[in-house]
Coordinates of C-alpha atoms and ligand atoms in Angstrom, one line a residue:
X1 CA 52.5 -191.0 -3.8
X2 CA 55.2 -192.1 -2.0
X3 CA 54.8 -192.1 1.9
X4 CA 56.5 -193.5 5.2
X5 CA 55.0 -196.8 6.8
X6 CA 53.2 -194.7 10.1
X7 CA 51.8 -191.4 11.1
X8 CA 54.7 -189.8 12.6
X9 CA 58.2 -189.8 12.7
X10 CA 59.2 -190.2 16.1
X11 CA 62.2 -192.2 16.7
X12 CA 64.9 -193.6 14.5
X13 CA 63.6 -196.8 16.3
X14 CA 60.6 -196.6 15.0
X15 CA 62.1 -197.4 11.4
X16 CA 62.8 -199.7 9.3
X17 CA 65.3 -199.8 6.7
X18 CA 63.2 -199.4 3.8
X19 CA 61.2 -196.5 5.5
X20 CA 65.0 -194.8 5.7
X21 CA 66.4 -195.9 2.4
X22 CA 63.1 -194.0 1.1
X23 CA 63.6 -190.7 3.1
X24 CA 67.3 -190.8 2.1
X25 CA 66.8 -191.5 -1.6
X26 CA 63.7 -188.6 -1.7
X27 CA 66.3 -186.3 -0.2
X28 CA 68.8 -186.7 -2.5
X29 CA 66.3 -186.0 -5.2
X30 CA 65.0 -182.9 -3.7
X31 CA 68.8 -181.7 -2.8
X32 CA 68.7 -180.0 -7.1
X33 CA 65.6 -178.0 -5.4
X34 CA 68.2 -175.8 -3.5
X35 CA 70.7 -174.7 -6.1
X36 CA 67.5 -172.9 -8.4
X37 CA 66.9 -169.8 -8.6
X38 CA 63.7 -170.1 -7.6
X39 CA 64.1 -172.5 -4.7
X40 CA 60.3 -173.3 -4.2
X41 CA 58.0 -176.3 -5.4
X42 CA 54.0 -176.6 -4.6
X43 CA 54.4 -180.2 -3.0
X44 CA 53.0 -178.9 0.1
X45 CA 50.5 -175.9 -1.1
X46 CA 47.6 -175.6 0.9
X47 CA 49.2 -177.6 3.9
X48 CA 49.8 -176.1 7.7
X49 CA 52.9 -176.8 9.6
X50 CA 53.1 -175.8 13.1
X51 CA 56.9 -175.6 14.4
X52 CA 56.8 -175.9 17.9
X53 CA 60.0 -175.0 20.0
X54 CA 60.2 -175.2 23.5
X55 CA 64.6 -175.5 23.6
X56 CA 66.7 -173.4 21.6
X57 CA 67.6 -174.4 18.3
X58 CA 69.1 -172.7 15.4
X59 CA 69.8 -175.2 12.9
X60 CA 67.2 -177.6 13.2
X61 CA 64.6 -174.8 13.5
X62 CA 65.7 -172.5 10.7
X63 CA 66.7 -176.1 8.6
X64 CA 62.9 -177.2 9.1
X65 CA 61.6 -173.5 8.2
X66 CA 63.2 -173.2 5.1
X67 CA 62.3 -176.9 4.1
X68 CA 58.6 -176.0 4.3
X69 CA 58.8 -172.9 3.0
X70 CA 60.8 -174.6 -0.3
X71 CA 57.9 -177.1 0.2
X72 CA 55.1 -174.3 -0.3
X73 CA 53.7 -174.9 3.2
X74 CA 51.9 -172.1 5.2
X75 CA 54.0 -171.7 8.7
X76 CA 52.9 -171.7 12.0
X77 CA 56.0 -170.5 14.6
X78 CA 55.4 -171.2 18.1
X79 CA 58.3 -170.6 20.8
X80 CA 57.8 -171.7 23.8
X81 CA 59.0 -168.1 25.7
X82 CA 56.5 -166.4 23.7
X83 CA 53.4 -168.6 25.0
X84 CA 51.0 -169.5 27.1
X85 CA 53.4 -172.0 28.4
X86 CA 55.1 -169.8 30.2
X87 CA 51.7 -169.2 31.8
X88 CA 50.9 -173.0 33.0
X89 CA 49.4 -174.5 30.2
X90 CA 50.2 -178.2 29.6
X91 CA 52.3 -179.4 27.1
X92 CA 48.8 -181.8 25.9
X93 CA 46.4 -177.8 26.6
X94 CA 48.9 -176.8 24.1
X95 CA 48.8 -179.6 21.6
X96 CA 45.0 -179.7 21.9
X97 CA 44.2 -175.9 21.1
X98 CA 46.7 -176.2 18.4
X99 CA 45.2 -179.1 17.1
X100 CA 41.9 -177.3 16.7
X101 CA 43.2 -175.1 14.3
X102 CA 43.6 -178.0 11.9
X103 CA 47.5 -178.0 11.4
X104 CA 48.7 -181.1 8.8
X105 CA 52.1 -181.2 10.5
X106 CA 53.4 -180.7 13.9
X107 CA 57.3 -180.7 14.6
X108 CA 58.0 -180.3 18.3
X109 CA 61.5 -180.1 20.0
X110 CA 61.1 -180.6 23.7
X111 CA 63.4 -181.0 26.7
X112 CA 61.5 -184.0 27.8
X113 CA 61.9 -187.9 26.4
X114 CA 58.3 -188.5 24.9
X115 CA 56.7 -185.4 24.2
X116 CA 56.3 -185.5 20.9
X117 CA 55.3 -189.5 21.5
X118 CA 52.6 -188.1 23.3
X119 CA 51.6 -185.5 20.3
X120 CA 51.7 -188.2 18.3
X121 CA 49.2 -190.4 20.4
X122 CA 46.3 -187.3 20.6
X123 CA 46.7 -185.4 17.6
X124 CA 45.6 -186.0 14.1
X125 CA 48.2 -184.4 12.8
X126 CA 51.6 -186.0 11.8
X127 CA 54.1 -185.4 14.5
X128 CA 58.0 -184.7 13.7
X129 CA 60.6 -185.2 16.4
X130 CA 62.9 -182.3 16.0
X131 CA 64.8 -183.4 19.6
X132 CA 62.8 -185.0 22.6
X133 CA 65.4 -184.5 25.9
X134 CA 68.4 -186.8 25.8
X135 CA 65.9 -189.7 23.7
X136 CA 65.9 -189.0 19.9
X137 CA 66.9 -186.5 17.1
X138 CA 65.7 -188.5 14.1
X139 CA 66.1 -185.8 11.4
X140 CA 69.3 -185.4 12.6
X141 CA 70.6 -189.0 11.9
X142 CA 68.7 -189.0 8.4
X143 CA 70.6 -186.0 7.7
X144 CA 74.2 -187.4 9.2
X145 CA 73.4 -190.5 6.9
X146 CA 72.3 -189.1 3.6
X147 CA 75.6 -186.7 4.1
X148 CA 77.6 -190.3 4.6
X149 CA 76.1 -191.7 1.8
X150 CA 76.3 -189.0 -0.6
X151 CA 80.1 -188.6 0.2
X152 CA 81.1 -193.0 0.1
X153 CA 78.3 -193.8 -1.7
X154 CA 77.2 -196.5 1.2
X155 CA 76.6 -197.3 4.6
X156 CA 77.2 -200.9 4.8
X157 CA 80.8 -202.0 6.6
X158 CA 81.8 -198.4 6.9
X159 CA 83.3 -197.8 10.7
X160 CA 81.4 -194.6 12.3
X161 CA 83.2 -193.3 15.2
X162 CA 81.0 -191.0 17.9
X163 CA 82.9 -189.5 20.3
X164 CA 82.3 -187.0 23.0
X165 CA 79.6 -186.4 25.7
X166 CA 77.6 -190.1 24.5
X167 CA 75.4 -190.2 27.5
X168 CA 73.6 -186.9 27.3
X169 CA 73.1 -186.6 23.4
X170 CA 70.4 -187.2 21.3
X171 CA 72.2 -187.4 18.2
X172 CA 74.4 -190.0 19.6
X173 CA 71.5 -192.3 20.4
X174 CA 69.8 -191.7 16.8
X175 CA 72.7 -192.0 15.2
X176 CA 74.0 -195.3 16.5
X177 CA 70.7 -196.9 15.8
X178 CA 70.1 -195.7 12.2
X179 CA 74.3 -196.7 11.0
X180 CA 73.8 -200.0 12.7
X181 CA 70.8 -200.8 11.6
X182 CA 71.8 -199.7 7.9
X183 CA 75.1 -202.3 8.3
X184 CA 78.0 -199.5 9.7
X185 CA 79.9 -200.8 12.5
X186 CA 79.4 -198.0 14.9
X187 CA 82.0 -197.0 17.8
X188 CA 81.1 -194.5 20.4
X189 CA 83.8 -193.2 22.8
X190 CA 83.7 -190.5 25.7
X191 CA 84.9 -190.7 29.2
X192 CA 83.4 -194.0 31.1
X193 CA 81.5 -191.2 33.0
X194 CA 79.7 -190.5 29.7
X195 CA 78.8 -193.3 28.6
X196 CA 76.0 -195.3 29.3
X197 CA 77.1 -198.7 30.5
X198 CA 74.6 -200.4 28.3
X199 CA 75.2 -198.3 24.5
X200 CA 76.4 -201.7 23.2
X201 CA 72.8 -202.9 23.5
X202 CA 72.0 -200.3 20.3
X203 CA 74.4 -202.0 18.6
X204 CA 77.6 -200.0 19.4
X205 CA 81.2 -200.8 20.2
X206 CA 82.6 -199.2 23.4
X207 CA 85.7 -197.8 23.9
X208 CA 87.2 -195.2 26.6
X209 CA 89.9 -194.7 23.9
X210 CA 89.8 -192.1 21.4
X211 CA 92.9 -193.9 19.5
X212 CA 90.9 -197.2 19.4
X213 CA 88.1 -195.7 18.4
X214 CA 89.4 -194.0 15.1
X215 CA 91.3 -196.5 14.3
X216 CA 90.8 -197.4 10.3
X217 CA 87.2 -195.1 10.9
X218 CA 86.0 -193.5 7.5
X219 CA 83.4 -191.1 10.1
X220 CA 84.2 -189.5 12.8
X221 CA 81.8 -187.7 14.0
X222 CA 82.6 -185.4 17.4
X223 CA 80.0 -184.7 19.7
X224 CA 80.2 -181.3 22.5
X225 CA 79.8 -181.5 26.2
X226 CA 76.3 -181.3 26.7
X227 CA 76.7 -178.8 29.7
X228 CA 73.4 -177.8 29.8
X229 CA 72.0 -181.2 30.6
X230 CA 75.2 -182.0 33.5
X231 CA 74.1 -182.1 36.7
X232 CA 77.2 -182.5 38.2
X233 CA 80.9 -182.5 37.0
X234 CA 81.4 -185.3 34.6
X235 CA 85.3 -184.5 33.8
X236 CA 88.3 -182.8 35.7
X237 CA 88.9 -179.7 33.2
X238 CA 87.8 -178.4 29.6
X239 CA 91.5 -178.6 28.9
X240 CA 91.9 -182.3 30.0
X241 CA 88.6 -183.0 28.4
X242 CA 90.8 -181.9 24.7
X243 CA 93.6 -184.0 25.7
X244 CA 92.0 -187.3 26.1
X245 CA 89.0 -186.8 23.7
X246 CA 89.2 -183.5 21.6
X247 CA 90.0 -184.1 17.8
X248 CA 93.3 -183.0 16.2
X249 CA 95.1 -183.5 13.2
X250 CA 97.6 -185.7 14.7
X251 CA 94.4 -188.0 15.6
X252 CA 92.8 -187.7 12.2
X253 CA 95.8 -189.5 11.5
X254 CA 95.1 -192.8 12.8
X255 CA 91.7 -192.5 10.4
X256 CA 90.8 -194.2 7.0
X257 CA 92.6 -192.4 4.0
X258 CA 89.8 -190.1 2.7
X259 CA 87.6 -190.4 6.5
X260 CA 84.8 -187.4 6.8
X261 CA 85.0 -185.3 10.0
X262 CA 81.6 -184.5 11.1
X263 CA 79.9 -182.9 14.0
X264 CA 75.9 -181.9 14.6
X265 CA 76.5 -178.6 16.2
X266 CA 76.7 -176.3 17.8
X267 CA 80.8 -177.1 18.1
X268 CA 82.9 -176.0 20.8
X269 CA 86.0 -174.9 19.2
X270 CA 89.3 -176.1 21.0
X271 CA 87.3 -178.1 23.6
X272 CA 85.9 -181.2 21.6
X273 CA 87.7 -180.3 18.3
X274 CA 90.8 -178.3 16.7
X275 CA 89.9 -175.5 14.9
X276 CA 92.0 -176.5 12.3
X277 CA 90.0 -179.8 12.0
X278 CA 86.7 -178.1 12.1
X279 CA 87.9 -176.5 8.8
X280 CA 89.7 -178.9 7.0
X281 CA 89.0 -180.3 3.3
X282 CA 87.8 -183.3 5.0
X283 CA 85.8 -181.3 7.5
X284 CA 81.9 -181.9 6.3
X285 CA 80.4 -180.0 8.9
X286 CA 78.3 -177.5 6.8
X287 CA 77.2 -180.1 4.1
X288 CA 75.3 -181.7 7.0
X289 CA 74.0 -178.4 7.3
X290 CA 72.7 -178.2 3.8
X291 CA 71.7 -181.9 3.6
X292 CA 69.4 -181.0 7.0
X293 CA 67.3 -179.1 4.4
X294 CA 66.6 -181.3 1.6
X295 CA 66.4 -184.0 4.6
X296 CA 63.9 -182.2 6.6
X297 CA 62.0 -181.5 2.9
X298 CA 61.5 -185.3 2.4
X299 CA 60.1 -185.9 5.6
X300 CA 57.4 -183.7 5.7
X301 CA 56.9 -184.5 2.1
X302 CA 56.9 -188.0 2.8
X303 CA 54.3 -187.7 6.3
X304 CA 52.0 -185.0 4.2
X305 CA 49.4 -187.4 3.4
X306 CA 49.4 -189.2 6.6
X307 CA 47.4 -186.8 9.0
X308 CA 44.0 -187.6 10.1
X309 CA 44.7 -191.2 9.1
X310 CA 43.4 -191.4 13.4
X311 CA 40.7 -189.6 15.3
X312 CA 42.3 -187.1 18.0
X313 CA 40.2 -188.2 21.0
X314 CA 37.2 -190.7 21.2
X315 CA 34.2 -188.8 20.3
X316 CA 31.7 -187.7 23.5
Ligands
LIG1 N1 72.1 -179.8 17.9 C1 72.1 -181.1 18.4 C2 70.9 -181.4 19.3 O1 70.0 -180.6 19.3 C3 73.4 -181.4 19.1 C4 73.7 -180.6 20.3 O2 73.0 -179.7 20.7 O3 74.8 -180.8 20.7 O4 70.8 -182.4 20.0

């Protein structure tokens, strides 16, 4: 059986280009799985998956709950709100109690960089990154990258374009990494004040102009503000924000003939992008959405025989 090169997935970083040419190629074979009528295959029967939430999600939690349940896999929800965490217990007391109730696959979203790192490090159990603070959404970029290659048949010498609120997103940082590493020239653009001053060294152009930026693009992918993660005030107004950086039709125009709008949600409407944008023929925005599944299936098909490969803790 087919499987990924470690334990975990972690980190687009963590990757190499074979490992996501096989998640991409075992998600476009499992994509059929979704259009039958009975959407369910035993690839994961007898297997425990423990989703484990601590920041809102709706996509990436409901996208990674169907894929298991398609999968056959016996679910495990944990929300953070609902749990002892809320009482004190670490995020490790957590892991480890878990743990003990022999789960095969963990997939964590956490507000800090590294949890799920450390997951990985103390549990037997394969880890999934479903969004570690502003570090990494790997699934997210696997998804945004079979949807791109389904669509122009490649990656290679395609121009990406991320603009938006680079320096607090996740999807931003993933994304960059997994296009340059598969041979896109990758642009990111936002206001200087959101952008860290050293994204080039992930293998991105920088520009502070959306024009530049979209120039000849065949992606553009739009990113929101990422309020909840601004500690201070990053730009003058909402309504300035759309004027430098929101995308319109009369921007589209400066795209590639036949260039893909995308965006990871959730989208803010008139503030990062025109409505009339967000629903446009070339708008791909909800086949992300549906590639997230078949994504999310391949990776816990692809990690399900990896867990236990490493003892928790030294033995006492
Ligand atoms: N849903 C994506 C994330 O969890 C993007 C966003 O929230 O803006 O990072």
């Amino acid at each position: 059986m087919a499987s990924l090169s470690q334990k975990d997935l972690l980190s687009i970083e963590q990757l190499s280009v074979d490992d996501i040419r096989l998640v991409l190629d075992t998600a476009e074979a499992l994509k059929e799985i979704s259009s039958r009528a009975v959407k369910k295959v035993p690839a994961l029967r007898g297997k425990t998956v423990i989703n484990l939430f601590f920041e809102p999600s709706t996509r990436t939690r409901s996208s990674f709950e169907l894929a298991e349940k398609r999968l056959s896999a016996d679910i495990l929800n944990f929300s953070a709100s609902a749990s002892s965490v809320t009482k004190g217990e670490t995020l490790l007391d957590t892991a480890r109690n878990l743990e003990a109730m022999s789960p095969d696959i963990i997939v964590i979203r956490h507000s800090s960089a590294g949890a799920p790192h450390l997951l990985g490090r103390e549990c037997r159990s394969s880890v999934v990154n479903a969004g570690d603070g502003m570090h990494e959404h790997p699934t997210q970029a696997l998804l945004d990258a079979l949807t791109v290659r389904s669509l122009k048949g490649r990656l290679e010498g395609l121009k990406i374009a991320i603009i938006g609120d680079i320096s607090h997103s996740r999807v931003a940082r993933s994304d960059t990494l997994l296009f340059h590493k598969m041979g896109a020239e990758v642009w990111v653009c936002g206001p200087p004040t959101l952008v860290p001053a050293d994204f080039h060294l992930l293998g991105a152009r920088v520009t502070s102009l959306m024009e530049e930026a979209i120039e000849g693009a065949d992606v553009v992918m739009m990113l929101r503000l990422q309020n909840e993660r601004q500690k201070e005030a990053f730009i003058p107004s909402a309504r300035e924000y759309f004027t430098l950086y929101g995308l319109s039709r009369e921007r589209m125009r400066g795209a590639r003939k036949n260039a893909i709008v995308m965006h990871p949600g959730p989208m803010n409407r008139g503030v990062e992008i025109e409505s009339e944008v967000a629903d446009a023929d070339y708008s791909v925005i909800l086949d992300q959405v549906a590639n997230g599944v078949a994504t999310r299936m391949a990776v816990l098909y692809l990690l399900s025989g990896k867990s236990g490969l490493k003892p928790a803790r030294k033995p006492r």
